[in-house]
Short mmCIF file of C-alpha atoms and ligand atoms in Angstrom, two decimals:
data_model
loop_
_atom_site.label_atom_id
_atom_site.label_comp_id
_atom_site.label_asym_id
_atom_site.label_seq_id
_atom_site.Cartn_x
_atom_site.Cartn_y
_atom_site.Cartn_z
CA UNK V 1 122.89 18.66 47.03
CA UNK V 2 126.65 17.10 47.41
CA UNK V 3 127.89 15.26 50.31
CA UNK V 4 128.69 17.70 53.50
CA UNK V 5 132.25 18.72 53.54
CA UNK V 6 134.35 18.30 56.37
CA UNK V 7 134.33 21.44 58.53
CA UNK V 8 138.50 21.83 58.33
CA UNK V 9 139.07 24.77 60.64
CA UNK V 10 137.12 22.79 63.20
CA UNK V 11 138.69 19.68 62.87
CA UNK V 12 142.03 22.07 63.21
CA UNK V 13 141.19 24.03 66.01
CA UNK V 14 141.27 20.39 68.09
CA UNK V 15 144.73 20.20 67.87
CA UNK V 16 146.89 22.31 70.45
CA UNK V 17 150.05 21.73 68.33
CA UNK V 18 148.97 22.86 65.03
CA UNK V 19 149.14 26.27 66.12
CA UNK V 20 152.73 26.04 66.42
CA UNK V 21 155.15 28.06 64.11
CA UNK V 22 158.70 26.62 62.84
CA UNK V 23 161.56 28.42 61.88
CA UNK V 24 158.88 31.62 62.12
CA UNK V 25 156.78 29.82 59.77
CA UNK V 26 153.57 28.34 60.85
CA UNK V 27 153.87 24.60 61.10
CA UNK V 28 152.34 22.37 57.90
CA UNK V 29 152.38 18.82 59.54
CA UNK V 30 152.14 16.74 56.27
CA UNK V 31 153.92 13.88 57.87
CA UNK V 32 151.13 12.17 59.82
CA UNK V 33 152.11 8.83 58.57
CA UNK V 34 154.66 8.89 60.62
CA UNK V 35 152.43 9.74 63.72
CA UNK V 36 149.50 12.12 63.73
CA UNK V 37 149.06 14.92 66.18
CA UNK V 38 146.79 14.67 69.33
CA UNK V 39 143.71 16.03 69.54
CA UNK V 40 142.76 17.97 72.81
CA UNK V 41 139.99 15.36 73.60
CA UNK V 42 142.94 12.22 73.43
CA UNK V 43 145.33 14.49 75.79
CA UNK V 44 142.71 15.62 78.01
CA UNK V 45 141.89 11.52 78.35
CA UNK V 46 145.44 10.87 79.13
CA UNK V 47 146.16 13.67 81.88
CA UNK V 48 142.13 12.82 83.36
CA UNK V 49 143.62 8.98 83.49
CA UNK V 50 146.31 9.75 85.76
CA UNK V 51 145.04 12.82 87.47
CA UNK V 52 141.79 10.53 88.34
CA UNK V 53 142.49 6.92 88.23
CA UNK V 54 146.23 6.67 88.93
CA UNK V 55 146.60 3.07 90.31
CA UNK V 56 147.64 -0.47 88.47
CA UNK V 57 145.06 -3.09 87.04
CA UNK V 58 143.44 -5.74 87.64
CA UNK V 59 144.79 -6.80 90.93
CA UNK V 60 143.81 -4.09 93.41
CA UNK V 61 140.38 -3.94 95.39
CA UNK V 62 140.72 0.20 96.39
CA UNK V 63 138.65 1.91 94.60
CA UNK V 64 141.55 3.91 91.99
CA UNK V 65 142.36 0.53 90.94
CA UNK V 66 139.19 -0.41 89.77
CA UNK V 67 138.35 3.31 88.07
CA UNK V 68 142.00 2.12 86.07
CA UNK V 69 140.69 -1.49 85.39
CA UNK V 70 136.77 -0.05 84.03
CA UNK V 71 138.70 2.20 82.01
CA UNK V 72 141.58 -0.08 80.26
CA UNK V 73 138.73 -2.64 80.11
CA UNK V 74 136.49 0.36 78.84
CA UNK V 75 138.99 1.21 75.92
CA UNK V 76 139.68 -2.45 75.34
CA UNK V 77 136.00 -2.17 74.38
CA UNK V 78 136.96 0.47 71.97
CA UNK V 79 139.43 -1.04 69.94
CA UNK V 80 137.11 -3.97 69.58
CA UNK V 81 134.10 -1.81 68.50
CA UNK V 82 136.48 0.10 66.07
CA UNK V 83 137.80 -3.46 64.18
CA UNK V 84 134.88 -4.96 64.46
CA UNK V 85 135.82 -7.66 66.05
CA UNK V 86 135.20 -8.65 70.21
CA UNK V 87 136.76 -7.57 73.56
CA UNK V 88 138.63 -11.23 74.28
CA UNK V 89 140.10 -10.81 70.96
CA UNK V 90 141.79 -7.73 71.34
CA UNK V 91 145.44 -7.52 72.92
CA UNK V 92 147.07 -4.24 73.95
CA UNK V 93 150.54 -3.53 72.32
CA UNK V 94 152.77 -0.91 72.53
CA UNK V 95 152.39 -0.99 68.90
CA UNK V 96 151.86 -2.19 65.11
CA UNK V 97 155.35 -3.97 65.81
CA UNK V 98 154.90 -5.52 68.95
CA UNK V 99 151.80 -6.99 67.80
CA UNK V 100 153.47 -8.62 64.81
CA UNK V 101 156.02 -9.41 66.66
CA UNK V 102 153.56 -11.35 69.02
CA UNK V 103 151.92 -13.47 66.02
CA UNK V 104 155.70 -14.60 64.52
CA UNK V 105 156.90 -15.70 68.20
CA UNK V 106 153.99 -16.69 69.77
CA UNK V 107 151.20 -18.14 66.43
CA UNK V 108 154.71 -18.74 64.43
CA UNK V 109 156.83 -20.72 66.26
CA UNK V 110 153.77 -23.16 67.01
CA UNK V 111 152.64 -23.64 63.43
CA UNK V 112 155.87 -22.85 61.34
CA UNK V 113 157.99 -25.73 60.84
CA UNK V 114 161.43 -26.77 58.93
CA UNK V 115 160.76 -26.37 55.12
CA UNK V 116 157.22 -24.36 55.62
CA UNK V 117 156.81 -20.99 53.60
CA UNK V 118 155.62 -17.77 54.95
CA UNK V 119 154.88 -15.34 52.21
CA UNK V 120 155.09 -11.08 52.54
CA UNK V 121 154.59 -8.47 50.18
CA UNK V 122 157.19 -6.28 48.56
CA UNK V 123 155.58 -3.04 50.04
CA UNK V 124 156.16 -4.30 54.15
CA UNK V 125 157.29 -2.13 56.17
CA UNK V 126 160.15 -3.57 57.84
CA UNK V 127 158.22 -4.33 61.04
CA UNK V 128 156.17 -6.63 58.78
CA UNK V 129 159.53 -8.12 57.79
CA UNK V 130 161.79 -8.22 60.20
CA UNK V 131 159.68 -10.89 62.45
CA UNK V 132 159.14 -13.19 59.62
CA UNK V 133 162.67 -13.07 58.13
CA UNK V 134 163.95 -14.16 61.95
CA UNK V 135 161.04 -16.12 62.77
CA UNK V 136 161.82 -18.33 59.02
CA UNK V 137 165.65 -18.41 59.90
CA UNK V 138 164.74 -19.58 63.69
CA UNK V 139 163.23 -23.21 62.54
CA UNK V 140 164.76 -22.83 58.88
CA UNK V 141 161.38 -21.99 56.76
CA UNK V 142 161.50 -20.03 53.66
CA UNK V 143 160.39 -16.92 52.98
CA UNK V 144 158.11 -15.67 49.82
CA UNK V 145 157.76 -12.41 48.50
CA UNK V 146 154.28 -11.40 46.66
CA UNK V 147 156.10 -8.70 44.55
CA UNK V 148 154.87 -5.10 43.00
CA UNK V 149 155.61 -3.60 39.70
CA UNK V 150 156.38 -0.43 38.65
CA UNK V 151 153.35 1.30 39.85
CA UNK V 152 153.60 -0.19 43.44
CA UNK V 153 150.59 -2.39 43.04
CA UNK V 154 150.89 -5.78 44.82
CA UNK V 155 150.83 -8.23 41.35
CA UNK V 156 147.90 -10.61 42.23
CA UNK V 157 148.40 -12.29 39.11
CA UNK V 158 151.47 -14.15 41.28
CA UNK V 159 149.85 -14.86 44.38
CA UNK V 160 148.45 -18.77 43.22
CA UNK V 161 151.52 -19.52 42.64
CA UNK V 162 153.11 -18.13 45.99
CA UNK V 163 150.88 -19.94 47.91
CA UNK V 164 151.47 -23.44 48.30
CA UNK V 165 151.00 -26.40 50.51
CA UNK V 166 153.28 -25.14 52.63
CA UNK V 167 152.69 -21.64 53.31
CA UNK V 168 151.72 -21.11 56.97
CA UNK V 169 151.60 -17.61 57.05
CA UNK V 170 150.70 -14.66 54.80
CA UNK V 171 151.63 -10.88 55.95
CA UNK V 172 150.73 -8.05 54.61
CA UNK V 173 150.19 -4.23 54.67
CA UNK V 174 146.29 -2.70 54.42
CA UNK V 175 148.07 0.47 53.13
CA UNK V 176 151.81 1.22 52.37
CA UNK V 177 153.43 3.72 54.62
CA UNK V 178 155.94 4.04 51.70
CA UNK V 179 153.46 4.34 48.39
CA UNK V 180 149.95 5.04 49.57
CA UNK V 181 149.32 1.47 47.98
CA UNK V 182 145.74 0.13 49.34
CA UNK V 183 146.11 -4.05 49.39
CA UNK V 184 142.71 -5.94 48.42
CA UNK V 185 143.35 -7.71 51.53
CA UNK V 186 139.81 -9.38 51.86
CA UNK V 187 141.10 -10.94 48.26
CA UNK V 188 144.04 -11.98 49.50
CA UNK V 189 143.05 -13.61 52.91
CA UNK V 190 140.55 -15.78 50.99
CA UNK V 191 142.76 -16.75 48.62
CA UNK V 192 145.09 -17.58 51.45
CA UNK V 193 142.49 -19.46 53.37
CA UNK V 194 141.61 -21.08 50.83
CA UNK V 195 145.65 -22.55 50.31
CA UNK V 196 145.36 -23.28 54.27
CA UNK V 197 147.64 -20.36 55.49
CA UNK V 198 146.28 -17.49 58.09
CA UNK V 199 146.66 -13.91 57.02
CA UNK V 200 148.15 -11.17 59.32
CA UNK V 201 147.26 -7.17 58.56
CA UNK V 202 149.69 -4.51 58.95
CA UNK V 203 147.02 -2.43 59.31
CA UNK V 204 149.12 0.79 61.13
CA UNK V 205 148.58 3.19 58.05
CA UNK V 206 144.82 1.86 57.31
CA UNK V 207 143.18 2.61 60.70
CA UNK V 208 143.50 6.23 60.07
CA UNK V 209 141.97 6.69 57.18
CA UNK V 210 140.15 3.40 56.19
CA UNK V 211 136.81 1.86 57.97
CA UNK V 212 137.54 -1.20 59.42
CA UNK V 213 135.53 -4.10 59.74
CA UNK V 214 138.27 -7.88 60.69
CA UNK V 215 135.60 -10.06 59.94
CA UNK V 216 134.65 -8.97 56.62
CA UNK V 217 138.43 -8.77 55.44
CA UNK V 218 138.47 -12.54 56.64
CA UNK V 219 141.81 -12.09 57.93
CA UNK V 220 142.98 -13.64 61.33
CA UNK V 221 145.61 -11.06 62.61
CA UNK V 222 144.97 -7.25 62.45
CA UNK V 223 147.90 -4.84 63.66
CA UNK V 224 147.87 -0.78 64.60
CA UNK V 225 149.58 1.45 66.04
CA UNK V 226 147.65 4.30 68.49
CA UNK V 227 149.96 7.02 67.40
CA UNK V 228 149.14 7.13 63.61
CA UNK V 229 145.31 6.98 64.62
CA UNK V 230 145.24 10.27 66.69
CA UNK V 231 146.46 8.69 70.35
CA UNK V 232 149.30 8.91 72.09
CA UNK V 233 152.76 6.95 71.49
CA UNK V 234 153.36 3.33 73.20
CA UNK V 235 150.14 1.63 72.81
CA UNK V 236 148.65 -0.24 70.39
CA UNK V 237 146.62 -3.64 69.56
CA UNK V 238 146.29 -6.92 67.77
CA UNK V 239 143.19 -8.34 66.98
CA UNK V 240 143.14 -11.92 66.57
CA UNK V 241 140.18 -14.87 65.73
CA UNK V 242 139.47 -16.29 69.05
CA UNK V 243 140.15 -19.91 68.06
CA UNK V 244 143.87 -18.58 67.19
CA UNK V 245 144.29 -16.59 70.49
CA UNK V 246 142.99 -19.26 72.60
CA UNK V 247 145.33 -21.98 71.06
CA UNK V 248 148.40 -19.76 71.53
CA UNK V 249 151.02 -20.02 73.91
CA UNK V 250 152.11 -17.08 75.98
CA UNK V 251 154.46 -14.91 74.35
CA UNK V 252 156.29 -12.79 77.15
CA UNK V 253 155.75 -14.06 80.72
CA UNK V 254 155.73 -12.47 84.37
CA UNK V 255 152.82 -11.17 86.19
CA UNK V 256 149.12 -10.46 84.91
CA UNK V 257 149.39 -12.99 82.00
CA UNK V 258 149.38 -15.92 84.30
CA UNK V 259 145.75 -18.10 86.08
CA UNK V 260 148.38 -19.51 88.56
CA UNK V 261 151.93 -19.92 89.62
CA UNK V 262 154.18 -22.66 91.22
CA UNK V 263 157.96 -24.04 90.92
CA UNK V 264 156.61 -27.01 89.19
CA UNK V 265 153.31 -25.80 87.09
CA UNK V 266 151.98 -22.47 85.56
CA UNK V 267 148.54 -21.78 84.16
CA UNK V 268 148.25 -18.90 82.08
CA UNK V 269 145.78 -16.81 82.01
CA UNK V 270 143.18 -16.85 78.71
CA UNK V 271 143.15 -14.12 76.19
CA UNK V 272 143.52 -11.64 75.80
CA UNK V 273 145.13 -11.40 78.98
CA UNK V 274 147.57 -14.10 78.51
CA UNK V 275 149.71 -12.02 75.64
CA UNK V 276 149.74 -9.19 77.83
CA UNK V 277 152.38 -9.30 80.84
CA UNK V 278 153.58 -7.19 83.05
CA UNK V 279 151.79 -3.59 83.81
CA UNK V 280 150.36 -2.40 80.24
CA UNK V 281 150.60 1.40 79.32
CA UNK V 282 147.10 1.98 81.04
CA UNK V 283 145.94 5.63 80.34
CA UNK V 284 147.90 5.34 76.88
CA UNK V 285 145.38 2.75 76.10
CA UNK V 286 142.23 5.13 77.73
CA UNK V 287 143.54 7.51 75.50
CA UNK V 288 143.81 4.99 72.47
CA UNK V 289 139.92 4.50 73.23
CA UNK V 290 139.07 8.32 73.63
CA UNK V 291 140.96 8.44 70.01
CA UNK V 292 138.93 5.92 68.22
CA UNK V 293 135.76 7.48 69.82
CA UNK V 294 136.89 10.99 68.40
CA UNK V 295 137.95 9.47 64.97
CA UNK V 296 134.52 7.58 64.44
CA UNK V 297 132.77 10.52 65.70
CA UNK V 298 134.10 12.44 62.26
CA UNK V 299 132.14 12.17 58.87
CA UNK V 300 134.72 9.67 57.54
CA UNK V 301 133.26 9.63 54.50
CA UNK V 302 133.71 13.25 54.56
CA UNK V 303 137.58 12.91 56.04
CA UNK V 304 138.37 10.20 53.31
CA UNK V 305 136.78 12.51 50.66
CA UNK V 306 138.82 15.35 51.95
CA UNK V 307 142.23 13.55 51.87
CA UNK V 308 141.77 12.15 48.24
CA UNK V 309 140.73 15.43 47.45
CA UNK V 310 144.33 16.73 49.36
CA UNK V 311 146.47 14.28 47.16
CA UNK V 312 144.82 15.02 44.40
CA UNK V 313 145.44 18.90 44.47
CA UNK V 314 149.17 17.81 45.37
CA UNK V 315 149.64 15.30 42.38
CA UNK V 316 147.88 18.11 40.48
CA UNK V 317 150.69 20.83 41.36
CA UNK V 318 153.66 18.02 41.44
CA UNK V 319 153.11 16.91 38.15
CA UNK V 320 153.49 20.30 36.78
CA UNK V 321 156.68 20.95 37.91
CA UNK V 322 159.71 20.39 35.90
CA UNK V 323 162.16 17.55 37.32
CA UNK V 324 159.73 16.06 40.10
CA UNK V 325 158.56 12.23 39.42
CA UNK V 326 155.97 10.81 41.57
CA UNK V 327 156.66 7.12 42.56
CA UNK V 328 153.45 4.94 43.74
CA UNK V 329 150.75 5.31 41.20
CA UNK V 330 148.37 1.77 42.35
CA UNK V 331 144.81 2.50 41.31
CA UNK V 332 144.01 2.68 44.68
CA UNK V 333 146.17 4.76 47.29
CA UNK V 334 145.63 6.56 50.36
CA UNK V 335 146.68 9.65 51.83
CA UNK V 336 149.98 9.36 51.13
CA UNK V 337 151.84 10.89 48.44
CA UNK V 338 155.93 9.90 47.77
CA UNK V 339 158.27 11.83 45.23
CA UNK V 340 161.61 12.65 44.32
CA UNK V 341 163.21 15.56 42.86
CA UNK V 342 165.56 15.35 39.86
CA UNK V 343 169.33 15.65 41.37
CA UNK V 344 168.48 16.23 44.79
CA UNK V 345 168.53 13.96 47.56
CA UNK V 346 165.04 13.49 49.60
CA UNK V 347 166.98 14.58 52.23
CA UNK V 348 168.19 17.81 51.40
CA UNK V 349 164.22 18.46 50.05
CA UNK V 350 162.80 17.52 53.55
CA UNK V 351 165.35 20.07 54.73
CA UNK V 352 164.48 23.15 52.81
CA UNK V 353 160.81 22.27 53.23
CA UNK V 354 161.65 22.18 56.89
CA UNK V 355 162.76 25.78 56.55
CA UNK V 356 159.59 26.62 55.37
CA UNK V 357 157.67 25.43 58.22
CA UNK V 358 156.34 22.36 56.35
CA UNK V 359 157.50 18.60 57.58
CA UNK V 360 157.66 15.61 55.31
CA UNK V 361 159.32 12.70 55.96
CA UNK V 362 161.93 11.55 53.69
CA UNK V 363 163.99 8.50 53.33
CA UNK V 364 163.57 4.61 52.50
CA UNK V 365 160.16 5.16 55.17
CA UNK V 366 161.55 1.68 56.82
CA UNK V 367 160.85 0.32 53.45
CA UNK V 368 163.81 -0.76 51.99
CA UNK V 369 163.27 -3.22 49.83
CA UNK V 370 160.41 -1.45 47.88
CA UNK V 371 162.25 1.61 47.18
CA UNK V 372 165.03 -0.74 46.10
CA UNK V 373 162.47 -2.66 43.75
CA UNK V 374 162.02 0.95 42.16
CA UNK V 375 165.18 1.59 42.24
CA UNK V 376 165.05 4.81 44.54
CA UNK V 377 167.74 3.57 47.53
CA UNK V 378 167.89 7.20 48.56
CA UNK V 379 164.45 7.10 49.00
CA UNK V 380 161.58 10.11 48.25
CA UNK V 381 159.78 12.46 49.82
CA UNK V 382 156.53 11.58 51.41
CA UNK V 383 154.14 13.86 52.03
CA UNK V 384 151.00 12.25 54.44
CA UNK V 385 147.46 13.91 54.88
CA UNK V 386 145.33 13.83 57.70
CA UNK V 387 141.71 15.62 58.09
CA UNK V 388 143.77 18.84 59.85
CA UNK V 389 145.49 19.73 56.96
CA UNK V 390 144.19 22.26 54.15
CA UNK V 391 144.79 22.98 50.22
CA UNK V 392 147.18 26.06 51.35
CA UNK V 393 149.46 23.41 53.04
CA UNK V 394 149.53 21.50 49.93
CA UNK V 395 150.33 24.40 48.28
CA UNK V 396 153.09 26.00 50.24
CA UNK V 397 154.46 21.79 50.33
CA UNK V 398 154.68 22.66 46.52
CA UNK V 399 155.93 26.32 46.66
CA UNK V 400 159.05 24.67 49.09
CA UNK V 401 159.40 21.93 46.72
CA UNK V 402 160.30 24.83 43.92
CA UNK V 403 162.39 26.93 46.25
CA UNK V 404 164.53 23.44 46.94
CA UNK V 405 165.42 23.12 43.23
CA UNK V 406 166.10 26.87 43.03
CA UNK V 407 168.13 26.85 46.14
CA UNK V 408 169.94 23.88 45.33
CA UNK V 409 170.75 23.40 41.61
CA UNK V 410 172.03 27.23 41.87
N1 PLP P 1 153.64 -0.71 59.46
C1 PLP P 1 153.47 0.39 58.75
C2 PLP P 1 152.80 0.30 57.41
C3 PLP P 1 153.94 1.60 59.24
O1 PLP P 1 153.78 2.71 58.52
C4 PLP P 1 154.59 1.63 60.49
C5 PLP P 1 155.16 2.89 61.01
O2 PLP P 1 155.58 3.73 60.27
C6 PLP P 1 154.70 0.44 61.21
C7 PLP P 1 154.21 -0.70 60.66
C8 PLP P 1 155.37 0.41 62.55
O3 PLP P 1 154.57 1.04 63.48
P1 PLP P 1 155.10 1.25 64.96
O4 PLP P 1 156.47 1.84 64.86
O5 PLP P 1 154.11 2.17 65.57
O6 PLP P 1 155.11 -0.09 65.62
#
């Protein structure tokens, strides 16, 4: 007997929003790597928070304010349980960017000097970019790039040589959002631990679909975002090792972050707490919780065996047609699929295939500097998969893509 397959139309008939229709079409979401749709169970989470427990945290003694504190706490709990790693060590966000925007000002400006390196892949998403590039021109460091080849594969084969003495810092992405590409990042923290530098995990596009576990992928900073794992917008976390966290300093400052306060001396507050000012996004982060609980409550082995088997049926039908090149063939991908149509511009594709009812997201995918390394600077068409979405999606993604090239090579 095989392995149980995931029960689709169930999974489906969680989410309010897939019943929609667009443009009199019903809707084929095949863009959840951009964010994923909410589940009743995450909503219902978020409206119980503030129908039920409406009050700030940690500083009140009524009883709401508690109910809010138990359940950020509670979901703080959550996030830990889902990385694998412990409650002190997790720090709510708003996001995957935030949180590496934490490490760079707060971990980077302690330990990154004049003339250190910091080294990032040539798949980052910009938000594992951005913060280095500024964080390297702040106290004049230099900044590495690990680069792929044709296939989008990270090339391994250079990384001895990138890190050196002075590398500080190593950042990169679990998965690409751009390519699907799945980093052997246990490989490459080692390897980086080994050459003295910490490793920090974009990890927004893995916590979906990959199970997590920090401390066996021996990396010291892991980043996601809430939205692309099934909860709602504006929250997020960063794991970090304890020993990092605790030697920290304080990266935003005002209230809640803080042990004690004068004119002449502040104590902050330990961590996680301490990276955390001001009032967090409270039932976001319940509902971040109530996601991770729904997501580990799936067959995952079933989901992840359900999305390969997605992108396969779509490389199946894309490679058939005439004129369409897939870009991002690494051995090992994830539910992600990117392409580009002979002539036309990903944009005009994602329109027509809007028309149909089906949304993709086109564009550089805030990856600029890989789709310039394959020479696509208008970008491709990414199709995403999620455990809501079926073969006939696929299929009509396919039938759109053919009714694009009809419609506009006429
Ligand atoms: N990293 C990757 C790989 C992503 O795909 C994204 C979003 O698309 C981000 C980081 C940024 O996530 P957020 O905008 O939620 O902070």
């Amino acid at each position: 007997m095989g392995a149980p397959e995931l029960d689709v139309a169930a999974v489906r008939a969680m989410f309010p929003a897939l019943g929609l229709s667009v443009h009199g079409r019903p809707l084929a979401y095949l863009d959840s790597a951009s964010t994923t749709q909410k589940p009743k169970v995450v909503l219902d989470a978020l409206v119980r928070g503030y129908e039920t427990a409406c009050a700030n945290v940690h500083r009140g003694v009524h009883a709401l304010s508690v109910a809010a504190t138990e359940g950020y706490e509670g979901a703080r709990a959550n996030v830990a349980r889902f990385l694998g790693g412990s409650p002190d060590e997790v720090v709510f966000t708003r996001g995957t960017t935030e949180a590496i925007n934490l490490v760079a000002e707060s971990y980077g400006r302690a330990h990154v000097r004049a003339g250190d390196r910091v080294l990032v892949s040539g798949l980052e998403h910009h938000s594992n970019l951005v913060p280095w590039f500024r964080l390297c021109q702040a106290v004049g460091a230099h900044l590495d790039v690990l680069p792929i080849d044709e296939a989008g594969a990270l090339e391994l084969e250079r990384l001895d040589a990138r890190l050196t003495p002075r590398t500080r810092v190593v950042a990169v992405s679990h998965v690409s959002n751009a390519l699907g590409t799945v980093a052997p990042v246990a490989e490459i923290a080692a390897r980086a631990r080994a050459a003295g530098a910490v490793t920090v995990v974009d990890g927004a596009q893995a916590a979906p679909h990959l199970p997590l576990d920090v401390r066996k992928l021996g990396c010291d900073f892991y980043a996601f975002s809430g939205h692309k794992a099934y909860a709602p917008t504006g929250v997020g976390a960063l794991w970090g090792r304890a020993e990092l966290l605790d030697a920290m300093p304080p990266w935003q400052g005002g209230g809640e972050m803080i042990a004690s306060v004068a004119f002449d001396a502040i104590t902050y507050a330990d961590p996680p707490h301490r990276f955390e000012a001001g009032t967090p996004d409270i039932f976001g982060a319940m509902a971040l919780g109530a996601a991770l609980e729904w997501l580990s409550g799936l067959d995952r082995a079933a989901v992840a065996r359900h999305e390969a088997a997605l992108l396969a049926h779509a490389e199946g039908l894309l490679d058939a047609l005439p004129g369409v090149r897939r870009v991002g063939r690494a051995p090992e991908r994830a539910a992600v699929l990117s392409f580009v149509v002979e002539g036309l511009h990903p944009h005009d594709v994602g329109t027509i295939l809007d028309l149909e009812g089906v949304a993709v997201r086109t564009g550089h995918h805030c990856a600029e500097p890989a789709m310039t390394r394959l020479g696509l600077e208008g970008g491709t068409v990414r199709a995403s998969f999620a455990p809501y979405n079926t073969f006939e999606e696929v299929e009509r993604m396919v039938q759109g893509v053919l009714r694009a090239q009809e419609v506009l090579t006429r």
